[in-house]
Coordinates of C-alpha atoms and ligand atoms in Angstrom, one line a residue:
M1 CA 6.7 -39.4 -13.5
S2 CA 7.7 -42.8 -14.9
G3 CA 11.0 -44.5 -15.1
K4 CA 14.2 -43.7 -13.3
N5 CA 15.5 -40.2 -12.9
V6 CA 19.0 -39.3 -14.0
T7 CA 19.4 -36.7 -11.3
D8 CA 19.6 -38.2 -7.8
M9 CA 16.9 -37.1 -5.3
V10 CA 17.8 -37.5 -1.6
L11 CA 16.0 -36.7 1.6
A12 CA 17.2 -33.4 3.1
D13 CA 18.5 -35.1 6.3
A14 CA 22.1 -34.6 7.7
A15 CA 23.6 -37.0 5.2
G16 CA 21.7 -35.4 2.3
I17 CA 22.8 -31.9 3.3
A18 CA 26.4 -33.0 3.7
R19 CA 26.4 -34.5 0.2
A20 CA 24.8 -31.3 -1.2
A21 CA 27.5 -29.2 0.5
R22 CA 30.3 -31.3 -1.2
I23 CA 28.6 -31.0 -4.6
L24 CA 28.4 -27.2 -4.2
E25 CA 32.0 -27.0 -3.0
S26 CA 33.1 -28.6 -6.2
G27 CA 31.0 -26.2 -8.3
G28 CA 27.9 -28.3 -8.9
L29 CA 24.2 -27.6 -8.9
V30 CA 21.8 -28.6 -6.2
A31 CA 18.0 -28.0 -6.0
V32 CA 17.1 -27.1 -2.4
P33 CA 13.8 -26.2 -0.7
T34 CA 13.3 -22.7 0.6
E35 CA 10.1 -21.3 2.3
T36 CA 9.1 -19.8 -1.1
V37 CA 9.9 -22.3 -3.9
Y38 CA 12.7 -24.7 -4.6
G39 CA 15.9 -22.9 -5.6
L40 CA 18.7 -24.1 -7.9
A41 CA 21.8 -23.4 -5.9
A42 CA 25.4 -22.9 -6.9
R43 CA 28.3 -21.2 -5.2
A44 CA 28.0 -17.5 -5.9
D45 CA 31.8 -17.0 -5.8
S46 CA 32.5 -19.2 -8.8
A47 CA 31.9 -17.9 -12.3
E48 CA 31.9 -21.5 -13.6
A49 CA 29.3 -22.7 -11.1
V50 CA 27.1 -19.7 -11.7
A51 CA 27.3 -20.2 -15.5
K52 CA 25.9 -23.7 -14.9
I53 CA 22.8 -22.2 -13.4
Y54 CA 22.1 -20.1 -16.5
A55 CA 22.8 -23.1 -18.8
A56 CA 20.7 -25.6 -16.9
K57 CA 17.7 -23.2 -16.7
G58 CA 18.2 -21.7 -20.2
R59 CA 18.0 -18.4 -18.4
P60 CA 18.8 -15.2 -20.3
D61 CA 22.1 -13.8 -19.0
F62 CA 20.6 -10.3 -18.5
N63 CA 18.5 -11.7 -15.7
P64 CA 20.4 -11.5 -12.4
L65 CA 20.2 -14.0 -9.6
I66 CA 19.3 -13.7 -5.9
V67 CA 22.3 -14.4 -3.6
H68 CA 21.3 -16.4 -0.5
V69 CA 23.2 -15.7 2.8
R70 CA 23.0 -16.9 6.4
D71 CA 22.3 -13.5 7.9
A72 CA 22.9 -9.8 7.6
V73 CA 26.5 -10.1 8.8
Q74 CA 27.3 -12.3 5.8
A75 CA 25.3 -10.1 3.5
K76 CA 27.2 -7.0 4.4
R77 CA 30.4 -8.5 2.9
Y78 CA 28.8 -8.2 -0.5
A79 CA 26.8 -5.0 -0.3
D80 CA 26.5 -1.6 1.3
F81 CA 23.6 -1.6 3.7
S82 CA 22.0 1.8 4.4
P83 CA 20.2 2.2 7.8
E84 CA 16.9 1.6 5.9
A85 CA 18.3 -1.7 4.5
I86 CA 19.6 -2.8 7.9
A87 CA 16.1 -2.1 9.4
L88 CA 14.4 -4.2 6.8
A89 CA 16.9 -7.1 7.2
E90 CA 16.4 -6.9 11.0
A91 CA 12.7 -6.9 10.7
H92 CA 12.3 -9.7 8.1
W93 CA 15.4 -11.9 8.0
P94 CA 15.4 -14.9 7.9
G95 CA 12.4 -14.7 5.7
P96 CA 10.9 -14.3 2.2
L97 CA 12.3 -10.8 1.6
T98 CA 15.0 -10.0 -1.0
L99 CA 16.8 -6.7 -0.7
V100 CA 18.4 -5.0 -3.8
V101 CA 21.2 -2.9 -2.5
P102 CA 24.5 -1.4 -3.9
R103 CA 27.0 -4.1 -4.6
R104 CA 30.5 -4.0 -3.2
A105 CA 32.9 -4.3 -6.2
E106 CA 35.5 -6.1 -4.1
A107 CA 33.1 -8.7 -2.9
G108 CA 34.6 -11.6 -4.9
L109 CA 31.3 -12.9 -6.3
A110 CA 30.9 -14.0 -9.9
Q111 CA 30.0 -11.1 -12.2
A112 CA 27.2 -13.1 -13.8
V113 CA 25.4 -13.2 -10.5
T114 CA 24.4 -9.5 -10.8
A115 CA 24.3 -9.5 -14.7
G116 CA 26.6 -6.5 -14.6
L117 CA 24.3 -4.3 -12.5
P118 CA 25.8 -2.0 -9.8
T119 CA 23.3 -3.6 -7.3
I120 CA 22.9 -7.0 -5.8
A121 CA 19.8 -9.0 -4.7
L122 CA 20.4 -10.6 -1.2
R123 CA 18.1 -12.8 0.9
A124 CA 18.5 -14.8 4.1
P125 CA 16.0 -17.6 3.8
A126 CA 14.1 -19.1 6.7
H127 CA 13.7 -22.7 5.5
P128 CA 15.7 -25.1 7.8
V129 CA 17.1 -27.1 4.9
M130 CA 18.5 -24.0 3.1
R131 CA 19.7 -22.6 6.4
A132 CA 21.5 -25.9 7.2
L133 CA 23.1 -25.9 3.7
L134 CA 24.3 -22.2 4.1
A135 CA 25.8 -23.1 7.5
A136 CA 27.6 -26.1 6.0
V137 CA 29.5 -24.1 3.3
D138 CA 31.6 -21.0 3.5
F139 CA 30.3 -19.2 0.5
P140 CA 26.9 -17.7 -0.3
L141 CA 24.5 -19.5 -2.7
A142 CA 23.2 -18.0 -5.9
A143 CA 19.8 -19.6 -6.4
P144 CA 17.0 -18.8 -8.8
S145 CA 13.8 -20.9 -8.9
A146 CA 14.7 -24.6 -9.9
N147 CA 12.8 -24.7 -13.2
R148 CA 13.5 -24.2 -16.9
S149 CA 13.4 -20.5 -17.5
G150 CA 9.9 -19.1 -18.2
F151 CA 8.0 -22.1 -16.9
I152 CA 6.2 -22.8 -13.7
S153 CA 8.1 -22.5 -10.4
P154 CA 8.6 -25.7 -8.3
T155 CA 7.0 -26.2 -4.9
S156 CA 8.0 -29.9 -4.6
A157 CA 11.1 -32.0 -5.4
A158 CA 9.0 -33.8 -8.1
H159 CA 8.3 -30.5 -9.8
V160 CA 12.1 -29.9 -9.9
L161 CA 12.8 -33.2 -11.5
A162 CA 10.0 -32.8 -14.0
S163 CA 11.8 -29.7 -15.3
L164 CA 15.5 -30.2 -14.7
D165 CA 16.2 -34.0 -14.5
G166 CA 19.6 -34.7 -16.0
R167 CA 20.6 -31.1 -16.0
I168 CA 21.5 -30.7 -12.4
D169 CA 23.5 -32.8 -9.9
L170 CA 21.1 -33.4 -6.9
V171 CA 17.7 -32.6 -5.6
L172 CA 17.3 -32.3 -1.8
D173 CA 13.8 -33.4 -1.0
G174 CA 12.4 -31.3 1.9
G175 CA 8.7 -31.7 1.1
I176 CA 6.3 -29.1 -0.2
T177 CA 7.2 -25.4 0.3
T178 CA 4.9 -23.4 2.4
A179 CA 4.9 -19.8 1.1
G180 CA 4.5 -21.0 -2.5
V181 CA 5.3 -17.8 -4.3
E182 CA 8.8 -16.2 -4.8
S183 CA 10.2 -13.7 -2.3
T184 CA 9.1 -10.1 -2.2
I185 CA 11.8 -8.0 -3.8
V186 CA 12.4 -4.4 -2.7
A187 CA 15.2 -2.0 -3.8
V188 CA 16.6 0.3 -1.1
R189 CA 17.8 3.5 -2.8
A190 CA 20.7 5.7 -1.8
D191 CA 18.1 8.4 -0.7
G192 CA 16.6 5.8 1.7
S193 CA 13.4 5.3 -0.4
I194 CA 12.1 1.7 -0.7
E195 CA 10.7 0.5 -4.0
E196 CA 8.9 -2.8 -4.5
L197 CA 10.3 -4.6 -7.6
R198 CA 8.2 -7.8 -7.2
P199 CA 5.2 -8.6 -4.9
G200 CA 5.6 -11.6 -2.7
P201 CA 4.6 -13.3 0.6
L202 CA 5.6 -10.2 2.6
Q203 CA 3.9 -6.8 2.3
I204 CA 6.4 -4.0 2.7
G205 CA 5.3 -0.4 3.0
T206 CA 7.2 1.4 0.2
R207 CA 8.0 5.0 0.0
G208 CA 9.2 6.9 -3.1
N209 CA 7.7 7.0 -6.5
A210 CA 7.0 3.6 -8.0
K211 CA 8.6 4.0 -11.4
Q212 CA 9.0 1.5 -14.2
I213 CA 9.9 -1.9 -12.8
E214 CA 13.6 -2.4 -13.4
A215 CA 14.1 -6.0 -12.2
P216 CA 15.2 -7.5 -15.4
G217 CA 13.5 -10.8 -14.6
Q218 CA 10.1 -9.3 -14.3
L219 CA 9.3 -10.3 -17.8
A220 CA 5.8 -10.0 -19.0
S221 CA 5.6 -13.7 -19.9
H222 CA 6.8 -16.1 -17.1
Y223 CA 5.5 -19.1 -15.1
A224 CA 4.0 -20.3 -18.4
P225 CA 2.0 -23.6 -18.2
G226 CA 2.3 -24.1 -22.0
K227 CA -1.4 -23.6 -22.8
P228 CA -3.7 -20.6 -22.9
V229 CA -4.8 -19.2 -19.5
R230 CA -8.0 -17.2 -19.0
L231 CA -8.2 -15.2 -15.8
N232 CA -11.2 -14.1 -13.6
A233 CA -13.4 -17.0 -14.7
D234 CA -16.5 -17.8 -12.8
R235 CA -16.9 -21.1 -14.6
A236 CA -15.0 -23.3 -17.0
E237 CA -15.8 -23.9 -20.7
A238 CA -15.9 -27.5 -21.8
D239 CA -12.3 -27.6 -22.9
E240 CA -10.9 -25.7 -19.9
F241 CA -9.2 -27.0 -16.7
L242 CA -10.6 -24.8 -13.9
I243 CA -8.4 -23.6 -11.1
G244 CA -10.8 -22.6 -8.4
F245 CA -10.8 -20.2 -5.4
G246 CA -13.5 -19.7 -2.7
T247 CA -17.0 -20.3 -4.0
V248 CA -15.7 -21.2 -7.5
G249 CA -14.8 -24.9 -7.1
G250 CA -12.3 -26.1 -9.6
D251 CA -10.5 -29.2 -10.9
C252 CA -7.8 -28.0 -8.6
T253 CA -8.9 -25.4 -6.0
L254 CA -6.4 -22.9 -4.5
S255 CA -8.4 -22.4 -1.3
A256 CA -12.0 -23.5 -0.8
S257 CA -12.3 -21.2 2.2
G258 CA -11.0 -18.2 0.3
D259 CA -7.7 -18.0 2.2
V260 CA -5.0 -16.2 0.1
T261 CA -2.2 -17.6 2.1
E262 CA -3.3 -21.2 1.4
A263 CA -3.9 -20.2 -2.2
A264 CA -0.3 -18.9 -2.6
A265 CA 1.0 -22.2 -1.2
R266 CA -1.0 -24.2 -3.7
L267 CA -0.7 -21.9 -6.8
Y268 CA 2.2 -23.6 -8.6
A269 CA 1.0 -27.1 -7.7
C270 CA -2.4 -26.3 -9.4
L271 CA -0.6 -24.7 -12.4
H272 CA 1.6 -27.9 -12.7
E273 CA -1.6 -30.0 -12.5
A274 CA -3.4 -27.9 -15.1
A275 CA -0.3 -28.1 -17.4
R276 CA -0.4 -31.9 -17.3
A277 CA -4.1 -32.2 -17.6
P278 CA -5.6 -33.3 -21.0
K279 CA -7.8 -30.2 -21.3
P280 CA -6.1 -27.8 -23.8
R281 CA -6.9 -24.6 -21.9
I282 CA -6.9 -23.3 -18.4
A283 CA -9.4 -21.0 -16.6
V284 CA -8.7 -19.4 -13.2
A285 CA -11.2 -18.1 -10.7
P286 CA -10.8 -14.5 -9.5
V287 CA -8.4 -14.1 -6.5
P288 CA -8.7 -11.0 -4.3
E289 CA -5.8 -8.5 -4.1
D290 CA -5.6 -8.7 -0.3
G291 CA -2.1 -9.5 1.2
V292 CA -0.3 -12.2 -0.8
G293 CA -3.2 -12.1 -3.3
R294 CA -1.3 -9.3 -5.1
A295 CA 1.6 -11.7 -5.6
I296 CA -0.7 -14.4 -6.8
N297 CA -2.3 -12.1 -9.4
D298 CA 1.1 -10.9 -10.5
R299 CA 2.2 -14.5 -11.2
L300 CA -1.2 -15.4 -12.9
K301 CA -1.0 -12.4 -15.2
R302 CA 2.5 -13.5 -16.4
A303 CA 1.3 -17.1 -16.7
A304 CA -1.5 -15.8 -19.0
A305 CA 0.6 -13.4 -21.0
Ligands
LIG401 P1 14.3 -15.7 -9.5 O1 15.6 -16.0 -8.9 O2 13.9 -16.5 -10.7 O3 13.2 -15.6 -8.4 O4 14.4 -14.2 -10.0 C1 15.2 -13.3 -9.3 C2 14.6 -11.9 -9.5 O5 15.4 -11.0 -8.8 C3 14.5 -11.5 -10.9 O6 13.2 -10.9 -11.1 C4 15.6 -10.5 -11.1 O7 15.4 -9.6 -12.1 C5 15.6 -9.9 -9.7 N1 16.9 -9.3 -9.4 C6 18.0 -10.0 -9.1 N2 19.1 -9.1 -8.9 C7 18.6 -7.9 -9.1 C8 19.1 -6.6 -9.1 N3 20.4 -6.4 -8.8 N4 18.3 -5.5 -9.3 C9 17.0 -5.7 -9.6 N5 16.5 -7.0 -9.6 C10 17.2 -8.0 -9.4
LIG402 MG1 12.1 -18.0 -11.4

C-alpha cells in the first residue's frame, strides 16, 4: 500500500482495545482479528450500527451476520439452546464454531443481524483481542469478514485496509490470523439433528440428512480475486500465477510440506498476492480433502466460480 490511510490502524494493545470499545459503543465500525479471519464488528443491538456493516461491505441484506459473544451464558440471552447445542458450545467454545439456533424474539438485537430469519448464528471466538473487546463492552458484536462483499477475506490488518480503507472507523492490528478460513457453521435443529452449513477449521460429525444448503451467504461466487482461477493444476501456463501445495511449488505456496492446517492459514494471503500479481490468471495446485482441506476446497471453488 502507498500513501496514508484514511482509516486509523492501531496496535491491539490495551489502549487500542479501549479506543475500539468507545467507537463500538457510539455505533461505529471496527475491524478486529479473530482466530479465523479479521471481522468487521458493530454492536449487534443497534439497527444503525448493523446497517453500517452492510453499507461498508456492500453486502446484500439477505445475508445474515454472525453474532459474537463472550460465552454460552451470553449466547443464551439471544437464542434457545437445545441439549445438543449446549454440548457443542461446551465442546468447542471459545473457538471457530458458529451455531445456528432458534432466535429469541425478545432478544433486543437488530433485525438486520438475522436478515429476518427465525434462527441466529452465534459464536464465541478464541482470539485474545476479540475476547478482550467482547469483555470491554456490554453488548454482543455482529461481525462478518472485514472485506468488500464477494472478495477475498482478510487474514491481516493490511488486507482489511486494502479493501475497506475510508469506509470503517478503525482497524485493530493483531497480526496474522492463525486458522485462516472462516468458522465452521452448523445448524442445530429442533429434533436434535446437526447439519453442516459451511465447512471450516473444525470438523463436526453431523447427523440428519444433508439437504440443500440454506445459509444465504453460501453464494456460489465468493472470495473472488478478480481474475480467472483454474483449480487442480499440476503446473502453471505462462500467463498464470501458480498457488502451490506440497510437491507443486508455486509463486506462493500454501504448504510445501503438504500440511492442510498451514495451507488454510496461508490461503487468503496467497489469493491476495495472486490478485495483486501482474499475471492475468491464477492456477491452484490440488489440495486434499482431509480435515480443513474440505474448507479450503470449498473456498477455492467459490473463488473460481
Ligand atoms: P460471514 O460473516 O461473511 O462469515 O458470513 C456469515 C455466514 O453465516 C453466511 O454464510 C451466512 O449466510 C451464515 N449465517 C448467518 N446467520 C445465519 C442463519 N441464521 N442461518 C443460516 N446461516 C446463517
Ligand atoms: Mg465473508
